[in-house]
PDB file of C-alpha atoms and ligand atoms in Angstrom:
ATOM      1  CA  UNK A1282     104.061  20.326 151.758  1.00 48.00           C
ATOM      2  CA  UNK A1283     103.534  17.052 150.508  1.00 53.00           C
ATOM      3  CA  UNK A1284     105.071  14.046 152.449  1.00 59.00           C
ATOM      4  CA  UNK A1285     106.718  10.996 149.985  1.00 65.00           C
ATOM      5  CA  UNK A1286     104.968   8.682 152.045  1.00 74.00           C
ATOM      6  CA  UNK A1287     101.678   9.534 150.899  1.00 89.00           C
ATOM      7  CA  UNK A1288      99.656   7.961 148.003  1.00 96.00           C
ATOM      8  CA  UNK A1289      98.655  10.491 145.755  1.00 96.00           C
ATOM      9  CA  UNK A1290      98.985  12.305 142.303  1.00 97.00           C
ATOM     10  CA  UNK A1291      99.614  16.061 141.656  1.00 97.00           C
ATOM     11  CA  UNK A1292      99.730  18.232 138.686  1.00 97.00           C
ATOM     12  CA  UNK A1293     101.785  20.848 137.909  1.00 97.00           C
ATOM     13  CA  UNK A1294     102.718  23.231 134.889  1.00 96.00           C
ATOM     14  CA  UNK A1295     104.909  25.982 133.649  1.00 95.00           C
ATOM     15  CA  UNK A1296     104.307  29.347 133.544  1.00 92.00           C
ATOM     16  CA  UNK A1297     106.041  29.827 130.517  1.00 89.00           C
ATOM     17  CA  UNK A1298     105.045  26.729 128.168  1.00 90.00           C
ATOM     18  CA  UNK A1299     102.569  24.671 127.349  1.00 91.00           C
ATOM     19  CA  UNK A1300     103.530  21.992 128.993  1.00 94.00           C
ATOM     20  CA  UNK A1301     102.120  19.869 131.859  1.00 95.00           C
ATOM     21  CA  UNK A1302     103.376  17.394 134.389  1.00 97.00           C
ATOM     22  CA  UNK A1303     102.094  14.857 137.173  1.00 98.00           C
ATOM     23  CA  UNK A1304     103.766  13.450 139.959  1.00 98.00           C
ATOM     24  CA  UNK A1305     102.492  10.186 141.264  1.00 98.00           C
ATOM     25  CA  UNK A1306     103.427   8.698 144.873  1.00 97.00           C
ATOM     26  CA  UNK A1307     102.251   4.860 145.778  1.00 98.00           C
ATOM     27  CA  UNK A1308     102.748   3.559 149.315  1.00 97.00           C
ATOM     28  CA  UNK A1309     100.170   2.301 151.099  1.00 96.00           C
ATOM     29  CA  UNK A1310      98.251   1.343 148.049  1.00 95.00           C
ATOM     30  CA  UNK A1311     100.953  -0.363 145.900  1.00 97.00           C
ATOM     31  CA  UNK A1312     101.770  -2.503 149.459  1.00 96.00           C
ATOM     32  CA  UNK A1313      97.481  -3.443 149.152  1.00 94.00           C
ATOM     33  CA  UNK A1314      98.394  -4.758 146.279  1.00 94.00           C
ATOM     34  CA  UNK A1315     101.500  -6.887 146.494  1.00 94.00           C
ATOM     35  CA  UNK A1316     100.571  -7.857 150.117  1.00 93.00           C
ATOM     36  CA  UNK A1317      97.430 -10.035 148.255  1.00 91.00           C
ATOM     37  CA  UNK A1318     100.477 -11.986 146.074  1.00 90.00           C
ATOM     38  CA  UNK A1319     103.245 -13.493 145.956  1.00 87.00           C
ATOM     39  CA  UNK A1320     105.484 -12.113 143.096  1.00 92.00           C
ATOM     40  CA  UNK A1321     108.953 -12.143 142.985  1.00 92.00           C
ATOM     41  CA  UNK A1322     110.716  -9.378 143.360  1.00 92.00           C
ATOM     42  CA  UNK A1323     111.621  -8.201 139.607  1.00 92.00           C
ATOM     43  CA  UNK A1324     107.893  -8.199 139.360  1.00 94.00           C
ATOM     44  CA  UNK A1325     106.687  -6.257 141.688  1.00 95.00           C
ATOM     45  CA  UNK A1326     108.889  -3.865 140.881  1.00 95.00           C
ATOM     46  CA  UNK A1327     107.519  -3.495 136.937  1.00 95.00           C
ATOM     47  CA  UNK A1328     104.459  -3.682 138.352  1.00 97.00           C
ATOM     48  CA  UNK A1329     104.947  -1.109 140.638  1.00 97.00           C
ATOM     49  CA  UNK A1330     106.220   1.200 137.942  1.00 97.00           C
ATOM     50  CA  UNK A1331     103.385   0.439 135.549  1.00 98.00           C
ATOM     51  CA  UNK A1332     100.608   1.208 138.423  1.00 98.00           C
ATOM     52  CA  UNK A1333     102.919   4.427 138.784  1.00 98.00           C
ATOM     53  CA  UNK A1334     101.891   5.064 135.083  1.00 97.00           C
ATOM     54  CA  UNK A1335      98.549   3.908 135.212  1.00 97.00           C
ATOM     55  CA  UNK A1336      97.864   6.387 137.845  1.00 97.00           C
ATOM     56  CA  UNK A1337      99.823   9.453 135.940  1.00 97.00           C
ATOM     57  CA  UNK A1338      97.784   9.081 132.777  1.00 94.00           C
ATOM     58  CA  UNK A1339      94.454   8.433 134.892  1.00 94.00           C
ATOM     59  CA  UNK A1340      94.949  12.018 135.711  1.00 93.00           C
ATOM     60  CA  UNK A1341      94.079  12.748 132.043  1.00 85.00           C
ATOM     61  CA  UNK A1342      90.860  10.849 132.055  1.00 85.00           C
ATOM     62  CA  UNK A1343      88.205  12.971 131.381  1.00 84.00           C
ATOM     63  CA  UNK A1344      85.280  10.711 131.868  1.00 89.00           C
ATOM     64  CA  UNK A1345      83.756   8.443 134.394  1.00 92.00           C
ATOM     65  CA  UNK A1346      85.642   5.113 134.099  1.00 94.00           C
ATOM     66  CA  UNK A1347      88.340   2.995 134.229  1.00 95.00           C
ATOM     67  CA  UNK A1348      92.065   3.203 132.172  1.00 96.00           C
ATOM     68  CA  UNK A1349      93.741  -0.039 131.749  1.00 97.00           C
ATOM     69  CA  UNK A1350      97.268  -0.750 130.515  1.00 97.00           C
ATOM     70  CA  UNK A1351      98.740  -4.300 130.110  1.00 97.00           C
ATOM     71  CA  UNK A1352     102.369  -5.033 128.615  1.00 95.00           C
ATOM     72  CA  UNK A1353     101.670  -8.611 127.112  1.00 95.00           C
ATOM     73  CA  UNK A1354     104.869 -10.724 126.675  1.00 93.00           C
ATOM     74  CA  UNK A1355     105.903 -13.982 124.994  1.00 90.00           C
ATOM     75  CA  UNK A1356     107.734 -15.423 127.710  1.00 85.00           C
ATOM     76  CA  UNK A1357     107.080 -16.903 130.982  1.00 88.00           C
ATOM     77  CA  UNK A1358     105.619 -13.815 132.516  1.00 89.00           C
ATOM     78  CA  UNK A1359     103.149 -13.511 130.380  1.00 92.00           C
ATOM     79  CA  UNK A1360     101.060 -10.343 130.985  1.00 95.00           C
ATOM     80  CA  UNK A1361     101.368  -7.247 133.488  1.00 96.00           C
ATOM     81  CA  UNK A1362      98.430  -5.348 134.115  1.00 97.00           C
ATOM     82  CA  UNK A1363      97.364  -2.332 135.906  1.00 98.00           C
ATOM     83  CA  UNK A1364      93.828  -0.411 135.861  1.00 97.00           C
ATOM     84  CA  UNK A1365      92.861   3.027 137.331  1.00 97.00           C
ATOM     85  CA  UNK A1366      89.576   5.245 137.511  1.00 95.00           C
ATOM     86  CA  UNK A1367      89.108   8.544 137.822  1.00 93.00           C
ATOM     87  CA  UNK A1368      88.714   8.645 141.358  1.00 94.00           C
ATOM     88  CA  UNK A1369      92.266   7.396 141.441  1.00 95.00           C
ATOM     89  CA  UNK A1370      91.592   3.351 142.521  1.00 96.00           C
ATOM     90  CA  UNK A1371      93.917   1.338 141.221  1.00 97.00           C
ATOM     91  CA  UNK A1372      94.692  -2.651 141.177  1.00 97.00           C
ATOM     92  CA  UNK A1373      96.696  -4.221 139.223  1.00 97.00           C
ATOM     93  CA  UNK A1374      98.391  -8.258 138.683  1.00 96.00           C
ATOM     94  CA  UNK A1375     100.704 -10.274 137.164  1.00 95.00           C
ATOM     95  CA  UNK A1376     100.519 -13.314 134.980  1.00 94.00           C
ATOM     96  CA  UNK A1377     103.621 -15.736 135.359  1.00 91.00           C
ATOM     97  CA  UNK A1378     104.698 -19.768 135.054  1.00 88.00           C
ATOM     98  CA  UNK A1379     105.014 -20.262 138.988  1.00 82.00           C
ATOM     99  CA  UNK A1380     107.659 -22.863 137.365  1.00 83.00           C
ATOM    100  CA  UNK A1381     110.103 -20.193 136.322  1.00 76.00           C
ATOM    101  CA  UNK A1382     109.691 -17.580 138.957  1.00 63.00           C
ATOM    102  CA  UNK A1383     113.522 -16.248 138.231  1.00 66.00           C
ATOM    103  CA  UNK A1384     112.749 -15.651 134.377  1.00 67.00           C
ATOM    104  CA  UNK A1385     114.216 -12.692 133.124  1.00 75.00           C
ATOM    105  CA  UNK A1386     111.618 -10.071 132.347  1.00 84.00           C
ATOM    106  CA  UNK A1387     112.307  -9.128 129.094  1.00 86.00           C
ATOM    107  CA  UNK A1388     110.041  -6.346 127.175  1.00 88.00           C
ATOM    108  CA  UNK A1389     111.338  -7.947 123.570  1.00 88.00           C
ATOM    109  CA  UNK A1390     108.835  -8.942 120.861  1.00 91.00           C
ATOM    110  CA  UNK A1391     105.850  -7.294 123.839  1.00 93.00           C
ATOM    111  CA  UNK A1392     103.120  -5.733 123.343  1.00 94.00           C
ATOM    112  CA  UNK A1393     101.469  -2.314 125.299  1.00 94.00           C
ATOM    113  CA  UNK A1394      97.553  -2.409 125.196  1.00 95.00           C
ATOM    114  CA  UNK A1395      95.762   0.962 126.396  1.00 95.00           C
ATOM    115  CA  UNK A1396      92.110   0.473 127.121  1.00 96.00           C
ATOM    116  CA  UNK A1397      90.091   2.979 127.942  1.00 94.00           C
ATOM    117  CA  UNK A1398      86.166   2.068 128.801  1.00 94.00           C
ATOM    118  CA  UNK A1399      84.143   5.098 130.214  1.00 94.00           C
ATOM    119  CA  UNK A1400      81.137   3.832 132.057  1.00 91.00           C
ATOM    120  CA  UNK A1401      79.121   6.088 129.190  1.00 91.00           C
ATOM    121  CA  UNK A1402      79.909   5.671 125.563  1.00 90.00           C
ATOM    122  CA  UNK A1403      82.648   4.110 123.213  1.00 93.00           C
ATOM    123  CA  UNK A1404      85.330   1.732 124.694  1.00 93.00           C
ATOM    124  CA  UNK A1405      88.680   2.312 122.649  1.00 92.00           C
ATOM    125  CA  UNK A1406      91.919   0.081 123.106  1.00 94.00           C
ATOM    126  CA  UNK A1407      95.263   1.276 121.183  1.00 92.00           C
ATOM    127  CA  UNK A1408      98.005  -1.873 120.623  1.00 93.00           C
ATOM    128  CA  UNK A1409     101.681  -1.239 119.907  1.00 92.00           C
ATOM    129  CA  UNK A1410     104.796  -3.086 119.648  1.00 91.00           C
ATOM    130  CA  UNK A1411     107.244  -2.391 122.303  1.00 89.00           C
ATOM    131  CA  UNK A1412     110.892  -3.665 121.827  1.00 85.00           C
ATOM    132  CA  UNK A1413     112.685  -4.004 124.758  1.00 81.00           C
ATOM    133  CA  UNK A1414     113.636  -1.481 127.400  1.00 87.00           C
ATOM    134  CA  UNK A1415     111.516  -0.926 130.336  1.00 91.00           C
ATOM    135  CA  UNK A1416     107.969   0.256 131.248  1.00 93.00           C
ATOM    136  CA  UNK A1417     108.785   3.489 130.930  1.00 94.00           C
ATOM    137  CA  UNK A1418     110.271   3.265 127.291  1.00 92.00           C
ATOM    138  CA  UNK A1419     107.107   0.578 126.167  1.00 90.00           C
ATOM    139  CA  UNK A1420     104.878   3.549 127.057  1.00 91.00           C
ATOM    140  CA  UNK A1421     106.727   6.474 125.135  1.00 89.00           C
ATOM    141  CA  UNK A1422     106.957   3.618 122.388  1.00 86.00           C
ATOM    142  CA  UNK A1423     103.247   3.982 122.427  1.00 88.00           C
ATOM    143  CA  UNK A1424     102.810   7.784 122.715  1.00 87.00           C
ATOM    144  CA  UNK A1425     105.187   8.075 120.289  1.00 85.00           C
ATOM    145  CA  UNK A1426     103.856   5.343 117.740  1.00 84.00           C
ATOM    146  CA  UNK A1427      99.939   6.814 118.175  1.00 79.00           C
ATOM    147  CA  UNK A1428      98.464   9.929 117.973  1.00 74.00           C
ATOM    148  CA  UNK A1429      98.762  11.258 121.294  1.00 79.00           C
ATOM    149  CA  UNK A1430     100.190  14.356 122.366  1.00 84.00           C
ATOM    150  CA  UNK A1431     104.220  13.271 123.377  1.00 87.00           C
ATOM    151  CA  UNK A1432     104.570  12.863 126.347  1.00 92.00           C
ATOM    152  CA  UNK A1433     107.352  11.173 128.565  1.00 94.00           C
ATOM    153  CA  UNK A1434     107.192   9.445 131.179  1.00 96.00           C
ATOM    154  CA  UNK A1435     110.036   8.946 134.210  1.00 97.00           C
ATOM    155  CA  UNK A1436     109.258   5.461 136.662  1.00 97.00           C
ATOM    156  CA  UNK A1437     110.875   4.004 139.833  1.00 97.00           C
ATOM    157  CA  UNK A1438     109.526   1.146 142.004  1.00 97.00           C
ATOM    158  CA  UNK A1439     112.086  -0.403 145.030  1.00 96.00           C
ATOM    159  CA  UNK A1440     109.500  -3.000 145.568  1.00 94.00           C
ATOM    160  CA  UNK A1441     108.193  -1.182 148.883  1.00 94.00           C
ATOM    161  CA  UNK A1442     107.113   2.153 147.074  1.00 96.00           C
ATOM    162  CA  UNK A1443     106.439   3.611 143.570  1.00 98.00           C
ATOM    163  CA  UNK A1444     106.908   7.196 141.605  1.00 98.00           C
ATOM    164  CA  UNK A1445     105.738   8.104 138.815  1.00 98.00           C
ATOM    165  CA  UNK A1446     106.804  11.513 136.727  1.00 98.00           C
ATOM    166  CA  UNK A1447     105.183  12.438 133.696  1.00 97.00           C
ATOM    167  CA  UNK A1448     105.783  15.672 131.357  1.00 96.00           C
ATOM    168  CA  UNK A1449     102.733  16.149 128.214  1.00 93.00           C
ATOM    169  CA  UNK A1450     103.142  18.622 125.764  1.00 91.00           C
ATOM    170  CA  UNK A1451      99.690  20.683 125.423  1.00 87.00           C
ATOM    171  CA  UNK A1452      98.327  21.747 121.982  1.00 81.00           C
ATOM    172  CA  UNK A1453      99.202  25.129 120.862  1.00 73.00           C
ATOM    173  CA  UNK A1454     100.165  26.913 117.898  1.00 69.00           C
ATOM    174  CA  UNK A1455     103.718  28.340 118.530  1.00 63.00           C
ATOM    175  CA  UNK A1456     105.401  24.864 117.233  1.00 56.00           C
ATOM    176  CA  UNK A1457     108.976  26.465 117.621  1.00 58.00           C
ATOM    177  CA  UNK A1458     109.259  27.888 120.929  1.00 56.00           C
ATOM    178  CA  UNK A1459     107.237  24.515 122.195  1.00 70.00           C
ATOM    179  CA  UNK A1460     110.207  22.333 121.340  1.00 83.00           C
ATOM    180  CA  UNK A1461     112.555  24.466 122.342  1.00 87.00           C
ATOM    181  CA  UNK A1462     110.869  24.071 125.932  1.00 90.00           C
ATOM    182  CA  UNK A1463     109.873  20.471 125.927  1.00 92.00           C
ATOM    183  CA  UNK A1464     113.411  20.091 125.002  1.00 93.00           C
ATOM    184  CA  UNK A1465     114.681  21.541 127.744  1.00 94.00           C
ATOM    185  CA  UNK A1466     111.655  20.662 130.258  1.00 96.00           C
ATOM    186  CA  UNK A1467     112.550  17.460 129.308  1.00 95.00           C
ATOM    187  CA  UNK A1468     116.086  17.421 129.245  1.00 96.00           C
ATOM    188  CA  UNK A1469     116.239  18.578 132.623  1.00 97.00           C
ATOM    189  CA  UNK A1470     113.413  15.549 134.040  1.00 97.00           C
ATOM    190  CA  UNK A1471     115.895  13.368 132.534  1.00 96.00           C
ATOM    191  CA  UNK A1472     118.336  13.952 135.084  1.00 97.00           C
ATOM    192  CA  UNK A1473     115.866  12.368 138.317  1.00 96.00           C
ATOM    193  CA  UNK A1474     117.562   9.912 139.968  1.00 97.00           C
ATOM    194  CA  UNK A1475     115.135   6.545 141.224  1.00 96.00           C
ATOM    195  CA  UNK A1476     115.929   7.818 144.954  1.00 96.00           C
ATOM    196  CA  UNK A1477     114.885  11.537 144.252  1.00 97.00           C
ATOM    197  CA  UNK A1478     111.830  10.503 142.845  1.00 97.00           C
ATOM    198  CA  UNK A1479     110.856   7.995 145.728  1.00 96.00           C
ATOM    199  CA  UNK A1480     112.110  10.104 148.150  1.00 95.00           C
ATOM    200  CA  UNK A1481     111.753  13.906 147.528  1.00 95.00           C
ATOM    201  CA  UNK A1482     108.663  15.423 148.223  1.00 94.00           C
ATOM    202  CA  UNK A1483     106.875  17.114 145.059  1.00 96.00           C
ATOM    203  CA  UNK A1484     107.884  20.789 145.961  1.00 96.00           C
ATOM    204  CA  UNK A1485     111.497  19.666 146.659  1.00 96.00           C
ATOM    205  CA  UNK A1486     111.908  17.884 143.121  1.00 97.00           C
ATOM    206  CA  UNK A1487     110.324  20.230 141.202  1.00 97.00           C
ATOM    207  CA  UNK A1488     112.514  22.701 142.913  1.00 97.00           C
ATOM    208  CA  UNK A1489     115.839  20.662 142.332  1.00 96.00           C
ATOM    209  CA  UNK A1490     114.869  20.595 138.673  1.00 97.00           C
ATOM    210  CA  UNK A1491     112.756  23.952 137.313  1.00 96.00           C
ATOM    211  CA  UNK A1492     114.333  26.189 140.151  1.00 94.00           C
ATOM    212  CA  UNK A1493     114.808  28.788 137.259  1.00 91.00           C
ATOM    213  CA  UNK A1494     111.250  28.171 135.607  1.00 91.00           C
ATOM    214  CA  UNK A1495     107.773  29.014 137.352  1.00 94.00           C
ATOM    215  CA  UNK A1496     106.461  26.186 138.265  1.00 96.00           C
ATOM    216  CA  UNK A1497     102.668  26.022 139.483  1.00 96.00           C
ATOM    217  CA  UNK A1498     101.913  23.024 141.663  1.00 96.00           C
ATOM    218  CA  UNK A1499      97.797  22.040 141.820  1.00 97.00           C
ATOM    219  CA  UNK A1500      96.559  20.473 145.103  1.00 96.00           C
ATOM    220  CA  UNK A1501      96.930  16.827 145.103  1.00 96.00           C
ATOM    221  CA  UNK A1502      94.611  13.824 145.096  1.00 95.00           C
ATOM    222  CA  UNK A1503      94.373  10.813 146.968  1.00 96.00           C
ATOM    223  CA  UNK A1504      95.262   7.522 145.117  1.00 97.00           C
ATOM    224  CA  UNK A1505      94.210   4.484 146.681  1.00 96.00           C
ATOM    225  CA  UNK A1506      93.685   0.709 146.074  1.00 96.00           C
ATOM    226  CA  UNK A1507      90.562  -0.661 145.335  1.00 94.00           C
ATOM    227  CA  UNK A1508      88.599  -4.004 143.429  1.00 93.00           C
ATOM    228  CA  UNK A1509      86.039  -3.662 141.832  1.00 90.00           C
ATOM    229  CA  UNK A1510      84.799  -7.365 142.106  1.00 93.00           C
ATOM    230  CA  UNK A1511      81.449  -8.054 144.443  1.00 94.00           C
ATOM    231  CA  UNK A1512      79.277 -10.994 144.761  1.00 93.00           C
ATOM    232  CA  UNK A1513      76.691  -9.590 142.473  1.00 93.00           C
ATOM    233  CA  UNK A1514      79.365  -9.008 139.496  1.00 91.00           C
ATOM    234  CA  UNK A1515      79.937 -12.867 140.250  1.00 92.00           C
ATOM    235  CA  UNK A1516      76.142 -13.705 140.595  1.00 93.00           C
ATOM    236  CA  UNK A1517      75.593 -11.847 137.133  1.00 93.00           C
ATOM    237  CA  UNK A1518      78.601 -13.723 135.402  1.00 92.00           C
ATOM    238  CA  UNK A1519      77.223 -17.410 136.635  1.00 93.00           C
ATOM    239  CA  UNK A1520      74.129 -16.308 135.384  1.00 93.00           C
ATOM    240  CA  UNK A1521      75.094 -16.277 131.895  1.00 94.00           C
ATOM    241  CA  UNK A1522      76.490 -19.402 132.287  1.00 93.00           C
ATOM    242  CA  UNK A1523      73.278 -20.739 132.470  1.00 93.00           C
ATOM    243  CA  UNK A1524      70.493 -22.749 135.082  1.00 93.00           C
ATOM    244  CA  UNK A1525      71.387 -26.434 133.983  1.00 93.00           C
ATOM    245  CA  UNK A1526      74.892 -26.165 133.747  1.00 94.00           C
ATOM    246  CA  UNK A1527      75.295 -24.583 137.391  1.00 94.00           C
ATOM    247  CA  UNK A1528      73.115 -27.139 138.674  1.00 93.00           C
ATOM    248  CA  UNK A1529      74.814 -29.731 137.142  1.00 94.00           C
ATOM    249  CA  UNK A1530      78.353 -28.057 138.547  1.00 93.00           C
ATOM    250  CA  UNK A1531      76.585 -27.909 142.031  1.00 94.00           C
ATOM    251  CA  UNK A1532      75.809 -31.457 141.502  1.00 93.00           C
ATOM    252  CA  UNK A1533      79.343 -32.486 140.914  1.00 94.00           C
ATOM    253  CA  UNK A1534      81.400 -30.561 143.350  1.00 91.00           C
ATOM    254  CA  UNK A1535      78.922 -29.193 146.040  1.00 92.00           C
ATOM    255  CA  UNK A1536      80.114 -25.550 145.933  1.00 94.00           C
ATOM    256  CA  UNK A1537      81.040 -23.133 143.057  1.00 94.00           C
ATOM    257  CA  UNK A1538      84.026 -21.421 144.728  1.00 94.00           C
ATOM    258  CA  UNK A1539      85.562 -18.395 143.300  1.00 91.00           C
ATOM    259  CA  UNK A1540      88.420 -15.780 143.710  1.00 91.00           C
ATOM    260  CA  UNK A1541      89.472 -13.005 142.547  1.00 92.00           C
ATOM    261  CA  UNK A1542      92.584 -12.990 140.675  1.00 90.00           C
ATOM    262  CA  UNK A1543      93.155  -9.388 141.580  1.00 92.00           C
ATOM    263  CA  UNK A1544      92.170  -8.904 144.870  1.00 91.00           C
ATOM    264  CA  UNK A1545      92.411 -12.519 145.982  1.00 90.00           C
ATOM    265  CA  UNK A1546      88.871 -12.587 147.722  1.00 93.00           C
ATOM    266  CA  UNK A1547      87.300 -15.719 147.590  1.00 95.00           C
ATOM    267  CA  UNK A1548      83.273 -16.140 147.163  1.00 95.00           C
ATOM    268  CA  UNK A1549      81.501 -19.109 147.368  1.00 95.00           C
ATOM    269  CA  UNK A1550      78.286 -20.334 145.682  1.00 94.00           C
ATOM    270  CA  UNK A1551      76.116 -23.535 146.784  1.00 93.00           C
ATOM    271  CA  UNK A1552      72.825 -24.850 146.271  1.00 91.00           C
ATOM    272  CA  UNK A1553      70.840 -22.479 148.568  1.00 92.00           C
ATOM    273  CA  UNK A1554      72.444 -19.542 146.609  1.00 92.00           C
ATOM    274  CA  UNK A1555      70.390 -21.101 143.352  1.00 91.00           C
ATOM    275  CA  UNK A1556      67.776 -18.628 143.697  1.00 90.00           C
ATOM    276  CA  UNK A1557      69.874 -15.817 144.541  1.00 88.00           C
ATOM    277  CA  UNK A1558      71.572 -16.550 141.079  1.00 90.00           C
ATOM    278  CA  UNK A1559      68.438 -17.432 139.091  1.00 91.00           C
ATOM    279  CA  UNK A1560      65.754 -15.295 140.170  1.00 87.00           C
ATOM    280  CA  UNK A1561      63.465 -16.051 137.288  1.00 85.00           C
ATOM    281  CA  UNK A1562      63.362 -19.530 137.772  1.00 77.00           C
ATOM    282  CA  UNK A1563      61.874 -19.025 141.304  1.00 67.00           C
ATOM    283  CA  UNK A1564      58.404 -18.343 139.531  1.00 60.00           C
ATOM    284  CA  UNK A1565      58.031 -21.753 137.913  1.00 52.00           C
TER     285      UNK A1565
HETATM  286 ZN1   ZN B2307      88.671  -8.390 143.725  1.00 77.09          ZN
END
């Protein structure tokens, strides 16, 4: 039995198509994440949902790495973003005008940018125009607009919790049959309601929805929040902004103080950390 309260992502599948499905839970990790801002509440909530789909389709990662996906908009919130690996750590933020904290979020005239950078080999990023709607419907935009196998995806955030439900049709060769299942796979995943899918356990809404399918349910794994920034990733970025003009900073304002936009830690470089930060320089 799985408990709602959980954070983590399961598979399942059916029996009788080619067809596969995840179920994502965030709790404690999507409150990690909020806790370190302050967001209103309309965006926590698409943030929640889009860390919800970040960690469904990090479930298809077949590489060592990290998934991003950002919705970029024109207006005053500017940018949501949320990344996963394939350990299933996640962050994610928000980019807004603190000036117009009530804005409307509006998906018009937006963007969704996939990114997908395994630590080993090619980075690729897909763009597409979304048009309205919500997270959900500016990612099936994108399945639907690039050559990815369709998938569709179901998203709920109440600003304390997140779900995520995602359906994929799998490659095979009997094209008829296939839609008549995704069809009515899908049809019937269309009927979730936001407080069935934060609140059910897996077994319970898979039951409410496929009891007259066989449904296989894999064992699930642990999502959690986690930053990747460190004071060496920090070190290494000063670095290539070169000796003189961090001395020259150091000179001016005494400490070279940093934090993390995602995570909200702060780090703090001063004079005595020059050789830390410029190793090579120690030698002359
Ligand atoms: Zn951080």
């Amino acid at each position: 039995m799985t408990t709602t309260s959980a954070d983590l992502l399961q598979r399942f599948s059916f029996d009788a198509a080619p067809i596969r499905g995840e179920i994502a839970h965030l709790n404690e990790c999507f409150s990690e994440i909020i806790r370190r801002h302050q967001y209103p509440q309309h965006i926590n909530v698409a943030l929640g949902e889009l860390l919800a789909a970040t960690a469904l389709m990090s479930a298809t990662l077949k590489f060592k790495g990290r998934l991003t996906l950002q919705i970029r908009l024109p207006g005053h919130i500017s940018l949501l973003q949320a990344e996963a690996d394939e350990q299933g750590q996640l962050r994610g933020i928000a980019r807004y005008d603190a000036d117009q904290p009530d804005d409307q979020l509006s998906f018009e005239d937006g963007q969704m940018v996939i990114t997908l950078e395994p630590e080993q080999g090619q980075r690729y990023q897909g763009i597409t125009s979304i048009h309205g709607g919500n997270v959900a419907a500016a990612l099936e935009d994108y399945f639907s607009q690039s050559e990815q196998l369709p998938s569709r995806f179901w998203l709920s955030c109440d600003g304390q919790q997140a779900a995520g439900f995602m359906l994929q049709q799998l490659p095979s060769e009997q094209k008829e049959i296939d839609q008549d299942a995704w069809d009515r796979v899908s049809h019937l995943a269309s009927t979730i309601k936001d407080e069935e899918l934060l609140g059910l356990d897996n077994e319970a809404l898979l039951h409410r929805l496929y009891h007259e399918e066989t449904v296989r349910l894999y064992p699930a794994t642990a999502l959690r929040f986690f930053c990747t920034c460190s004071r060496q990733r920090l070190a290494t970025a000063l670095h290539q902004v070169g000796h003189q003009a961090i001395v020259e900073m150091l000179q001016e304002t005494g400490t070279i103080d940093v934090n993390c936009e995602f995570c909200q830690q702060h780090y703090q470089f001063g004079q005595d950390d020059l050789p830390e930060l410029f190793p090579e320089n120690n030698l002359h």
